[in-house]
Structures are given as structure tokens and as C-alpha cells.
Coordinates of C-alpha atoms and ligand atoms in Angstrom, one line a residue:
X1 CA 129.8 124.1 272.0
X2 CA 130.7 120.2 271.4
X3 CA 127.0 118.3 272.3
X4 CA 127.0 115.0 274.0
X5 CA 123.6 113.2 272.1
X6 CA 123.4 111.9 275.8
X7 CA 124.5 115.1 278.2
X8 CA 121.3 115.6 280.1
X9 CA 120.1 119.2 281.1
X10 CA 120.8 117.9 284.7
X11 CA 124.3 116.9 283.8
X12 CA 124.8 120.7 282.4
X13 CA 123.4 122.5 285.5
X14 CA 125.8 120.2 287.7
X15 CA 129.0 121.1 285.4
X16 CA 127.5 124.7 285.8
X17 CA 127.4 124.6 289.2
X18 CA 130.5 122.7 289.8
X19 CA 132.2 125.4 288.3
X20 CA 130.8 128.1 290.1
X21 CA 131.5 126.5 293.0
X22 CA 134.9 126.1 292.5
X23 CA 135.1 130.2 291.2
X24 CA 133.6 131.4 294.2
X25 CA 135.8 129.1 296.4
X26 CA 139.3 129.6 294.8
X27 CA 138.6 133.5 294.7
X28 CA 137.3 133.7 298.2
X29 CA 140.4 131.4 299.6
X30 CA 142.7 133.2 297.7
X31 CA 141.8 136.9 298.5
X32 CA 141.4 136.4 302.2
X33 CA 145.3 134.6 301.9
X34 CA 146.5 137.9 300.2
X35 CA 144.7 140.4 302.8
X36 CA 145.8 138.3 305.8
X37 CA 149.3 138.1 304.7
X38 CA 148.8 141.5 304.2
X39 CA 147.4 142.4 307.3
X40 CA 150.4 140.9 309.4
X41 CA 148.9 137.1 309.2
X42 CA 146.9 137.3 312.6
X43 CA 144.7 134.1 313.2
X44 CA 141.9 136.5 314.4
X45 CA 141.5 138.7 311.0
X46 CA 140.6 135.3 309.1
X47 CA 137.2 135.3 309.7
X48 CA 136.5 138.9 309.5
X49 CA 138.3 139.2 306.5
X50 CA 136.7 136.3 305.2
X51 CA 132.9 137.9 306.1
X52 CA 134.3 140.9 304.4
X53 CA 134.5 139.4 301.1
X54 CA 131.7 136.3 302.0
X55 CA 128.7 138.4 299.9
X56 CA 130.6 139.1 296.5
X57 CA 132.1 135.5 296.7
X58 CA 127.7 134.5 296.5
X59 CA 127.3 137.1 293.7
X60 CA 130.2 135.8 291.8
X61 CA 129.3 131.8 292.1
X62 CA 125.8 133.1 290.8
X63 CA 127.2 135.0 287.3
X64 CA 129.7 132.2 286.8
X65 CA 126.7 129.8 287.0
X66 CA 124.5 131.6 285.0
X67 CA 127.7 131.9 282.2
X68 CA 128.6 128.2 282.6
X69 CA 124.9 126.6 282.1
X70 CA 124.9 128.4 278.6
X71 CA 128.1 127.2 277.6
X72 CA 129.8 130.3 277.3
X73 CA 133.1 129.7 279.6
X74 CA 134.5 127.2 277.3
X75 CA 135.8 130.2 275.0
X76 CA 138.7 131.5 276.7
X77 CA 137.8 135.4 275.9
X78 CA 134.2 134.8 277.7
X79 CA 135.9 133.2 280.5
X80 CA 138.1 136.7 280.9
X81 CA 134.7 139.1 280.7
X82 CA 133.2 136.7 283.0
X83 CA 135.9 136.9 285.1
X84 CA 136.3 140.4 285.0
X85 CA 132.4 141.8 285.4
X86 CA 131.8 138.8 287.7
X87 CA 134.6 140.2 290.3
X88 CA 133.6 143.4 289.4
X89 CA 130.3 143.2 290.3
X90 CA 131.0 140.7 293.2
X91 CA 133.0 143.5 294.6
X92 CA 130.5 146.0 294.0
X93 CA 127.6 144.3 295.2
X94 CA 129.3 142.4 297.9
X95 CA 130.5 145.5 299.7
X96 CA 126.8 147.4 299.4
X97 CA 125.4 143.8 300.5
X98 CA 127.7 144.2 303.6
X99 CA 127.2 147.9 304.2
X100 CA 123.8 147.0 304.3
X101 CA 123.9 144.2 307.0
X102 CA 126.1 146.4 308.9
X103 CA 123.4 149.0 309.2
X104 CA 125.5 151.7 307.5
X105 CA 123.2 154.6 306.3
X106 CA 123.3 155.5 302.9
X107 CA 124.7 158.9 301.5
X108 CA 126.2 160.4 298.7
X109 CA 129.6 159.8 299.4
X110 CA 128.9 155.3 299.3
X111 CA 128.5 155.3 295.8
X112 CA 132.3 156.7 295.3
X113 CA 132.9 155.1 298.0
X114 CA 132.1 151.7 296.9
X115 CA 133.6 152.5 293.1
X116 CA 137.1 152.7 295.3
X117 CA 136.7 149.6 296.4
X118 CA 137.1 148.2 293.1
X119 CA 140.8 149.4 292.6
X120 CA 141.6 148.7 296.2
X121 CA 140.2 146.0 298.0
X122 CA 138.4 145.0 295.2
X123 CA 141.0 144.4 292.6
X124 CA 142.9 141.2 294.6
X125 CA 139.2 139.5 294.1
X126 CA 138.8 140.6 290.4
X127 CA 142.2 139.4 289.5
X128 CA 141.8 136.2 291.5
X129 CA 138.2 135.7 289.8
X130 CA 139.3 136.1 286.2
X131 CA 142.3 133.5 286.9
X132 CA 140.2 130.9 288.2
X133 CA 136.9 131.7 286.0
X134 CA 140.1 131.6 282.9
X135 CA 142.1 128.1 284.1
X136 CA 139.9 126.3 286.3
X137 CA 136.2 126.8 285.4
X138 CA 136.8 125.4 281.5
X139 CA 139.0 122.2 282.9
X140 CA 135.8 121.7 285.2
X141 CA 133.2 121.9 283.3
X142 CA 134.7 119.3 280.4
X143 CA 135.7 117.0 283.9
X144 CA 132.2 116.9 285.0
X145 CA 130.1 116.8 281.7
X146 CA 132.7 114.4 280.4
X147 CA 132.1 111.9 283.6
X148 CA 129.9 109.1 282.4
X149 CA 127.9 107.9 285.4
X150 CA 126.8 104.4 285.3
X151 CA 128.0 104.3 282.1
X152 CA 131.3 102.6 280.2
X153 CA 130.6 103.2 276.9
X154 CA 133.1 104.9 274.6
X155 CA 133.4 108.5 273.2
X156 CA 133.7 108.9 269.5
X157 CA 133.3 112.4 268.3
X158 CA 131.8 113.0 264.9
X159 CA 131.4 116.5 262.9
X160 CA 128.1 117.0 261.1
X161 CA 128.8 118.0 257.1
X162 CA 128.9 121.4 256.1
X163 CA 126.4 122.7 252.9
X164 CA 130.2 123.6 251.6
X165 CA 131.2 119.3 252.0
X166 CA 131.2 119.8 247.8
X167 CA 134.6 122.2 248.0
X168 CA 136.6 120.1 250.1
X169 CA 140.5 119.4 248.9
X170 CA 141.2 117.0 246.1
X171 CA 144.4 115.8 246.0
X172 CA 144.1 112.6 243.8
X173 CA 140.9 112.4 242.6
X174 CA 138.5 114.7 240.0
X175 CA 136.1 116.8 241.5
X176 CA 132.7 115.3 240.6
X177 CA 128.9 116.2 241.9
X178 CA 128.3 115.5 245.6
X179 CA 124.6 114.4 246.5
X180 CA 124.5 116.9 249.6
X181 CA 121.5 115.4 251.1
X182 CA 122.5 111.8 250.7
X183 CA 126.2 112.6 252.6
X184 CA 123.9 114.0 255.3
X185 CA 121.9 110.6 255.3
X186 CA 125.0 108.7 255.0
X187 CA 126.7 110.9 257.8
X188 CA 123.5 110.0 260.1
X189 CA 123.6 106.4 259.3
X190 CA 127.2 106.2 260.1
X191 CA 126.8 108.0 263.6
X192 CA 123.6 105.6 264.0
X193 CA 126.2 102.4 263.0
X194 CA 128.6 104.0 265.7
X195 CA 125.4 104.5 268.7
X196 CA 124.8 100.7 268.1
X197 CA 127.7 99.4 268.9
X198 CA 127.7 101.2 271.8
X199 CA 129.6 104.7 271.2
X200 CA 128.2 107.7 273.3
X201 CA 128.5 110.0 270.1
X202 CA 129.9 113.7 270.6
X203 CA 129.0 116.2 268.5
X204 CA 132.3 118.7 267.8
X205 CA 130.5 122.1 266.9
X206 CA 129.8 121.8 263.1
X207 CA 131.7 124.9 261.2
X208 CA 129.6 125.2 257.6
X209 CA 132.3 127.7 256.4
X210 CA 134.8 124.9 256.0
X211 CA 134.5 122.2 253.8
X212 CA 136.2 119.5 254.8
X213 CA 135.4 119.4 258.5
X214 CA 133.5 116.3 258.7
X215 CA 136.7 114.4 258.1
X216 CA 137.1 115.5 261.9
X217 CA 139.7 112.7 262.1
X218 CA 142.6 115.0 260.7
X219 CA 142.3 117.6 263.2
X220 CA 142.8 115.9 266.5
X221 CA 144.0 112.3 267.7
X222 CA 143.7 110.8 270.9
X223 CA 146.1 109.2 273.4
X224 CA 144.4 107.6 276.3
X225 CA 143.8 110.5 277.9
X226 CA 146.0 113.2 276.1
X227 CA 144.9 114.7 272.8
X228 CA 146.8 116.1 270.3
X229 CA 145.7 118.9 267.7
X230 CA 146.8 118.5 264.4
X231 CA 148.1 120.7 262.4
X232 CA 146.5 120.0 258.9
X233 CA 148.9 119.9 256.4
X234 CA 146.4 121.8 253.9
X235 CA 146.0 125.8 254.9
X236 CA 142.0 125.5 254.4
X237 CA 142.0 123.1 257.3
X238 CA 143.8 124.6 259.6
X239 CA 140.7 126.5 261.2
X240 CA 139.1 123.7 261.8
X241 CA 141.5 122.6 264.7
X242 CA 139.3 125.5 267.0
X243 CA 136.8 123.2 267.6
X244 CA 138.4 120.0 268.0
X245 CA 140.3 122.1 270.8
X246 CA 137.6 122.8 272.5
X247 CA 136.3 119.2 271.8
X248 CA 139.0 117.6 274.1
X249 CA 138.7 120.4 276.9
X250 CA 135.3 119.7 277.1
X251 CA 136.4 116.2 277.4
X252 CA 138.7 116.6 280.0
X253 CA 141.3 115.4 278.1
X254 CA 145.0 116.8 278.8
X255 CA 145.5 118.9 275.2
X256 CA 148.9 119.0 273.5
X257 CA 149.4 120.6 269.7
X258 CA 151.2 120.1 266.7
X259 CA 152.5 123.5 265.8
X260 CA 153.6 125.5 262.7
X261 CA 156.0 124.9 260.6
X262 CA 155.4 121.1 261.2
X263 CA 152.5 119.6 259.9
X264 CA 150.3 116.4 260.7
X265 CA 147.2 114.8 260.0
X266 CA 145.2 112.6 262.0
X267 CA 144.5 110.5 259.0
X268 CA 148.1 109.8 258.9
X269 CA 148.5 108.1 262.7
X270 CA 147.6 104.5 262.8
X271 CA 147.7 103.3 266.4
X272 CA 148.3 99.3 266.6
X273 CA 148.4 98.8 270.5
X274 CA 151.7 100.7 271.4
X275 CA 153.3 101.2 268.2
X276 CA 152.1 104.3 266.1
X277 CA 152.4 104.6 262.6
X278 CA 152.9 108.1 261.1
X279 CA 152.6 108.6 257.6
X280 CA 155.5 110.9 256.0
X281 CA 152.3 112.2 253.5
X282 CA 151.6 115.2 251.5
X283 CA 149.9 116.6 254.4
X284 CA 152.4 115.5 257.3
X285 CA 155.6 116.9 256.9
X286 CA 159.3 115.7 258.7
X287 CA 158.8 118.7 262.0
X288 CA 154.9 117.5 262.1
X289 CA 156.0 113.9 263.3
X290 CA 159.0 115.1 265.2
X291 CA 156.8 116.8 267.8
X292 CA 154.3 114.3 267.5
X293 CA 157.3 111.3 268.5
X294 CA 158.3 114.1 271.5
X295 CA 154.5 114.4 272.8
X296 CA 153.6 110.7 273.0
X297 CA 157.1 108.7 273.4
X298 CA 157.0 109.8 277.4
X299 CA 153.7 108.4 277.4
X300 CA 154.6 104.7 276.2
X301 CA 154.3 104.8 272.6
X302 CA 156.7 104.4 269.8
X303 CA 156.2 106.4 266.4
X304 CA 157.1 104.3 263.5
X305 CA 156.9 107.1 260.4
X306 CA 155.8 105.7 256.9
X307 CA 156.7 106.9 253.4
X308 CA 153.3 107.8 251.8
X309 CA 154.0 108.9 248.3
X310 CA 150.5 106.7 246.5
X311 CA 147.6 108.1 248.4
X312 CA 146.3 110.9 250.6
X313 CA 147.2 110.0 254.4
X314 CA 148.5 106.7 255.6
X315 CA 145.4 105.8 256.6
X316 CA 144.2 106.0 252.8
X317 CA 145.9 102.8 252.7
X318 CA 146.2 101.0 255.4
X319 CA 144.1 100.6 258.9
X320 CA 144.1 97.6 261.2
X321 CA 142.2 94.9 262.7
X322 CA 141.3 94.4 266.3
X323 CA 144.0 91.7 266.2
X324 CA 146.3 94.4 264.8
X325 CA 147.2 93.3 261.8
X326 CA 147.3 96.0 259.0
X327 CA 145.0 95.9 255.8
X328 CA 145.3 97.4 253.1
X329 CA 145.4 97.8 249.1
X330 CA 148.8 96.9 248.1
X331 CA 149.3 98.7 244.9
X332 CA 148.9 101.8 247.6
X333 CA 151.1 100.6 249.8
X334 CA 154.4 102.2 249.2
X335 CA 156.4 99.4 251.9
X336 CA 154.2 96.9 253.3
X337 CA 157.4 94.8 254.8
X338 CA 157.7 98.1 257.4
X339 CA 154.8 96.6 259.3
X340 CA 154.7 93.7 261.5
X341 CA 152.0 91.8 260.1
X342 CA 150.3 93.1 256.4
X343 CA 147.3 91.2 255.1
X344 CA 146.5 92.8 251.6
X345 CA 142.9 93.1 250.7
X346 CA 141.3 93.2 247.3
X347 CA 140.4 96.5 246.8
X348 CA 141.5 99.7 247.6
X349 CA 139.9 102.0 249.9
X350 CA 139.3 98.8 252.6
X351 CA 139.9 100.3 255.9
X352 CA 137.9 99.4 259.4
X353 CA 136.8 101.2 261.8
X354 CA 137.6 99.0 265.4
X355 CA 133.9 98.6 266.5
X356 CA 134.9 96.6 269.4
X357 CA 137.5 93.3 269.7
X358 CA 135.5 91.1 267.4
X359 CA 133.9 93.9 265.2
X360 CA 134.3 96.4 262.5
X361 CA 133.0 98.8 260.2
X362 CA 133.6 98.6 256.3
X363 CA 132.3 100.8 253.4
X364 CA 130.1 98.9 251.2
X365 CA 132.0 100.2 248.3
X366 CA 134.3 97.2 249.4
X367 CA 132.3 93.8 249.5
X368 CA 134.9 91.3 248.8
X369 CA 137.3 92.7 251.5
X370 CA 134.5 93.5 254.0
X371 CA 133.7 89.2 253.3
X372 CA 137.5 88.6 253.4
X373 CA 137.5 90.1 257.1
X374 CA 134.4 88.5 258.3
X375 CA 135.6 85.3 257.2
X376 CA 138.4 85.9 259.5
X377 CA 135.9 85.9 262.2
X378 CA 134.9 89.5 262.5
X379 CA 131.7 90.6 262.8
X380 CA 131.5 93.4 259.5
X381 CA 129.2 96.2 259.6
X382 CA 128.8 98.1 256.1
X383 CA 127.4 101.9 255.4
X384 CA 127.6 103.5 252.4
X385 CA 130.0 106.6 252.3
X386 CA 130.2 107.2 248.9
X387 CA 129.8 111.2 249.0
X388 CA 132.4 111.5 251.3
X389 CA 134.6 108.6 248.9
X390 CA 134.2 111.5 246.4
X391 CA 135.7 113.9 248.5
X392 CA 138.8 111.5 249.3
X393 CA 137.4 110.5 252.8
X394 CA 136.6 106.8 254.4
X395 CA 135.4 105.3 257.2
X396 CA 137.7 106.2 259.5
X397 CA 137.7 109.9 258.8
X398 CA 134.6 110.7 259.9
X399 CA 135.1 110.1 263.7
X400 CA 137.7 109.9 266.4
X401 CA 137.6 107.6 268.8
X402 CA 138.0 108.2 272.1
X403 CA 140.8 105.5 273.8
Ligands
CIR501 C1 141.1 116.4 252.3 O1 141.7 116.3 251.2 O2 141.7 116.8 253.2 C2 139.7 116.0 252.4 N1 139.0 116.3 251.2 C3 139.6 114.5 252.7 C4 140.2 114.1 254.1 C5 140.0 112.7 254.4 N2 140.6 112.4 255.6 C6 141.1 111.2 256.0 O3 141.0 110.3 255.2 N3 141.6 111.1 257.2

């Protein structure tokens, strides 16, 4: 499950509870519809019918609740079995419960009985339960751990290195040693540059069977408040697209995908206020940005794509400054004219991350373009990222941020 560094216990049991809530409600509102429709819509069966069900509806809030506060509804095929045995046993329970408060004596035939009620009455409130417990409980558990009370800080969500970081792709450079425990010091002094300047830092759920899945950047990119899921260009990293998914639910963000056969990474989508670049890369293929220009132009943006033929993902070569001009290396640009403004630094492998509107992160393996920037009046933060330079990654790749 994706980990806010700042989602309280409390925060949890409200999500939990939120969702229960709104189970029990939906299912309660939606088999006493179907029974009084069924039972010739006469005001005077709604609150019979209503009593009828009223005990199951508590027994099913209370399994959701329990599910929810350990995370589990966030996985679609948990959210069906809770669905299922919570109505079930709701039903089950809930009818004995009334039977009980009725005063009807036990024999052997209530058992069977009750087991009947499960494919009769009972099966209206099952199906209603795993619907809501499958649609709505997910969407409101990511709404409510993803509000940030009394707080305005922005998300970035960051993907802890797997013991496996060593076998990521190499597309242009030689595979050489990688220090495992210094990228894991690295990786923690990145996340600590992005918590001082004010990030609330999301954990996606770390996957140690897949290499490259710190660059979390390729597997998702955000809108405002629509995320889209890449679909990694390279087939070892297209697993690692699960988690990012689940990322953005829990987020509350509206989710859209890239889908087979187009490809796109998120290291090739350079947002400059409105306009987004998309690099035409070895990763992001012709279909990739197609769907990519049909999910965000109803949404205000226009996608510029960008012959990438020199380096790994657009973003290799070029980022952009708070101000939004684009920086880059020129020898990797392949067409710097295509952009509006291009300010070429001295050294490739210069790319910001947009702390804020008057500062930025750098690699320190570029000092004379992190002091070309701050002489333009940025405030430059460095960390070193030099494990994760082996492995063809940068700043940026190592987080998404949320905006
Ligand atoms: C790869 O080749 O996919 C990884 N080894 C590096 C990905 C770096 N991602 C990025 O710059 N956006």
C-alpha cells in the first residue's frame, strides 16, 4: 500500500471508517429500493423493509472497517471477497440478529432457513455490497487519506530502490558497479532535499523484483488532478505501472492509461505551463503520444512531440525552469529551435527539479550549470545521484510531483 511519511494512524481509521460508512449506506439504500419497488412501492413497507435489513447493514460497515484500516480494499480482488463474505455474512448474521429481537425460538429448521436467505433475500444485499465495497470504498479511502488538513504542501511520490537497482536497462551507457548502499543514502537524501522544501513525500509500494522502479517518474505523470499510467516503452518495466495505479487511487486522483501497442514514458513529458513536450524516444513510440495528446488536450493542454534520437527520454536532455525556459545539453538536443525559449547549459545531464518558483534541485555532478542557474536568480539545491547516473537516471526520475 502507497505510505504517506505524514498519514497519521487517526487519518487511517477515518478513511476506514469513511468507507464503511459509505458501504453500509449505499447497500442498505439500495436493497431497500429494490425490495420496495418490488413489493409494489408502498410508502408504509420503507421502514419495515429497512429494519429488515438494518442489522446486516451494522455487520457489514464493521468487516468493511476492519478490511479498510489494514489497507486491504485498495486491491480490487480484496475489495470483491470483502464484498462478497461481508454481504454474506451481513445477511447471515443480520437475519439471526433480527430473528432474535423478534423473539423467534430457535429450531432446527433456522439454520436452513437462514442459508435461504442468502440466495433470496440475501443476494440483492451481497450484490449491492460487493459493487460498492468494489467502486466506491477504493475512491474513498484515496479521497480521505489524500485530504491534507491544515495543510498545502505538495505531494511528490518517490519509490524506495530495489537490492536489484544494479540490473536496471542500459540503453547508452556500460554497465558498471553500483554502490547499493550509497544509492540508498543518496535516495534518502534526495527524499530529505524534497521534505525541506516542503513536499509531503508519498511512498509508492517499493517492488524489489524490478530494477528500475525507483525511476518511478516513467510510470505515471500527473495532470492537475488526472493521472496517467505509462506504458513503459521497455517490457521489464511494464510491471511496475501496478503500483503507481494504485498510487493515484489512493490519491484520489481521476486515473487514465496509456495502453498497448502504444508506448510512453514519463521521462519523456515535459510540462512548461500548458504546453507539453513529448519526446518521440526509444521508449515512446508514435500510438503512446497519440493517446496521451487525446487524454489531456480536453483538459487544456497542448502536446508538442519531440524527436529524441541522442539520449534516453526527452527529459535526458532537456527540463525547465520555473520561468519555463528549457535547459539543456545541446550536443543532446536533437532540435532546440522547437522550443520557445532554450538556454544551453555546460554539461550534459543538467536538468532541475522545480522546487518551488524561485528554486531548484541540481545533481552535483553538474556544478558549472547548477552556478549558471543560480546566477540567474534561483536558489540551487545539489545532491549527489551518482548511482542512479550509472543506471541512466537524474534528478527528475526519482519522483513525481504532484500538480
Ligand atoms: C531505464 O533505462 O529505463 C532506467 N535504467 C533509467 C530510467 C531513467 N528514467 C528517467 O530518466 N526518466
Amino acid at each position: 500500500m502507497p505510505v504517506s511519511r505524514t498519514l497519521t494512524p487517526a487519518r487511517r481509521v477515518v478513511a476506514a471508517l469513511a468507507a464503511a460508512v459509505a458501504v453500509a449506506a449505499l447497500t442498505h439504500v439500495s436493497t431497500v429500493l429494490v425490495f420496495f419497488v418490488v413489493n409494489g412501492s408502498k410508502p408504509e413497507n420503507i421502514v419495515p423493509i429497512s429494519n429488515y435489513f438494518m442489522p446486516g447493514t451494522l455487520v457489514l460497515a464493521l468487516v468493511v472497517a476492519i478490511v479498510a484500516s489494514v489497507g486491504a480494499l485498495r486491491r480490487w480482488y480484496f475489495a470483491v471477497v470483502t464484498g462478497l463474505i461481508g454481504g454474506a455474512l451481513a445477511s447471515f448474521l443480520g437475519t439471526a440478529f433480527g430473528y432474535q429481537l423478534a423473539g423467534v425460538s430457535w429450531n432446527a429448521d433456522v439454520p436452513s432457513f437462514l442459508a435461504t436467505t442468502l440466495v433470496g433475500t440475501g443476494l440483492v444485499f451481497i450484490v449491492a455490497s460487493t459493487l460498492a465495497s468494489l467502486f466506491v470504498a477504493p475512491r474513498l479511502l484515496g479521497w480521505v487519506s489524500s485530504l491534507r488538513v491544515g495543510s498545502s504542501r505538495p505531494i511528490a511520490l518517490v519509490r524506495q530502490p530495489s537490492s536489484r537497482l544494479a540490473d536496471g536497462e542500459l540503453t547508452h551507457l556500460d554497465r558498471v558497479a553500483v554502490d547499493l548502499d550509497l544509492a540508498d543514502d543518496q535516495w534518502q537524501a534526495y527524499v530529505s532535499a524534497l521534505e525541506e522544501h516542503g513536499f509531503e513525500v508519498v511512498d509508492v509500494t517499493p517492488a524489489d523484483e524490478l530494477p528500475d522502479s525507483v525511476f518511478i517518474e516513467d510510470a505515471l505523470v500527473i495532470f492537475g488532478s488526472t493521472a496517467v499510467i505509462t506504458s513503459p516503452g521497455a517490457e521489464t518495466r511494464r510491471p511496475e505501472t501496478d503500483a503507481a495505479r494504485e498510487s493515484a487511487h489512493y490519491l484520489g486522483l481521476r486515473v487514465q492509461a496509456i495502453e498497448l501497442p502504444g508506448t510512453l514514458d514519463g521521462g519523456d513529458v515535459l510540462k512548461v505551463g500548458s504546453t507539453v513536450y513529448v519526446g518521440r524516444s526509444g521508449r515512446t513510440n508514435a500510438e503512446g503520444i497519440r493517446q496521451l495528446r487525446a487524454i489531456i488536450s480536453p483538459l487544456g493542454y497542448t502536446v508538442v512531440a519531440v524527436p529524441v534520437k541522442k539520449v534516453l527520454h526527452l527529459k535526458s536532455a532537456v527540463t525547465a525552469l520555473p520561468d519555463g525556459t528549457v535547459i539543456g545539453y545541446a550536443k543532446h538536443v536533437d532540435n532546440p529551435a522547437i522550443f520557445d525559449r532554450f538556454l544551453a547549459m555546460p554539461e550534459p545531464g543538467a536538468a532541475v527539479v522545480v522546487l518551488s518558483a524561485d528554486t531548484v534541485l541540481m545533481a552535483s555532478s553538474v556544478p558549472k550549470s547548477a552556478a549558471l542557474v543560480a546566477d540567474l536568480g534561483y536558489r540551487v539545491i545539489t545532491v549527489d545521484v551518482s548511482e542512479f547516473e550509472k543506471l541512466e537516471g537524474c534528478v527528475t526520475c526519482l519522483s513525481v510531483r504532484v500538480r
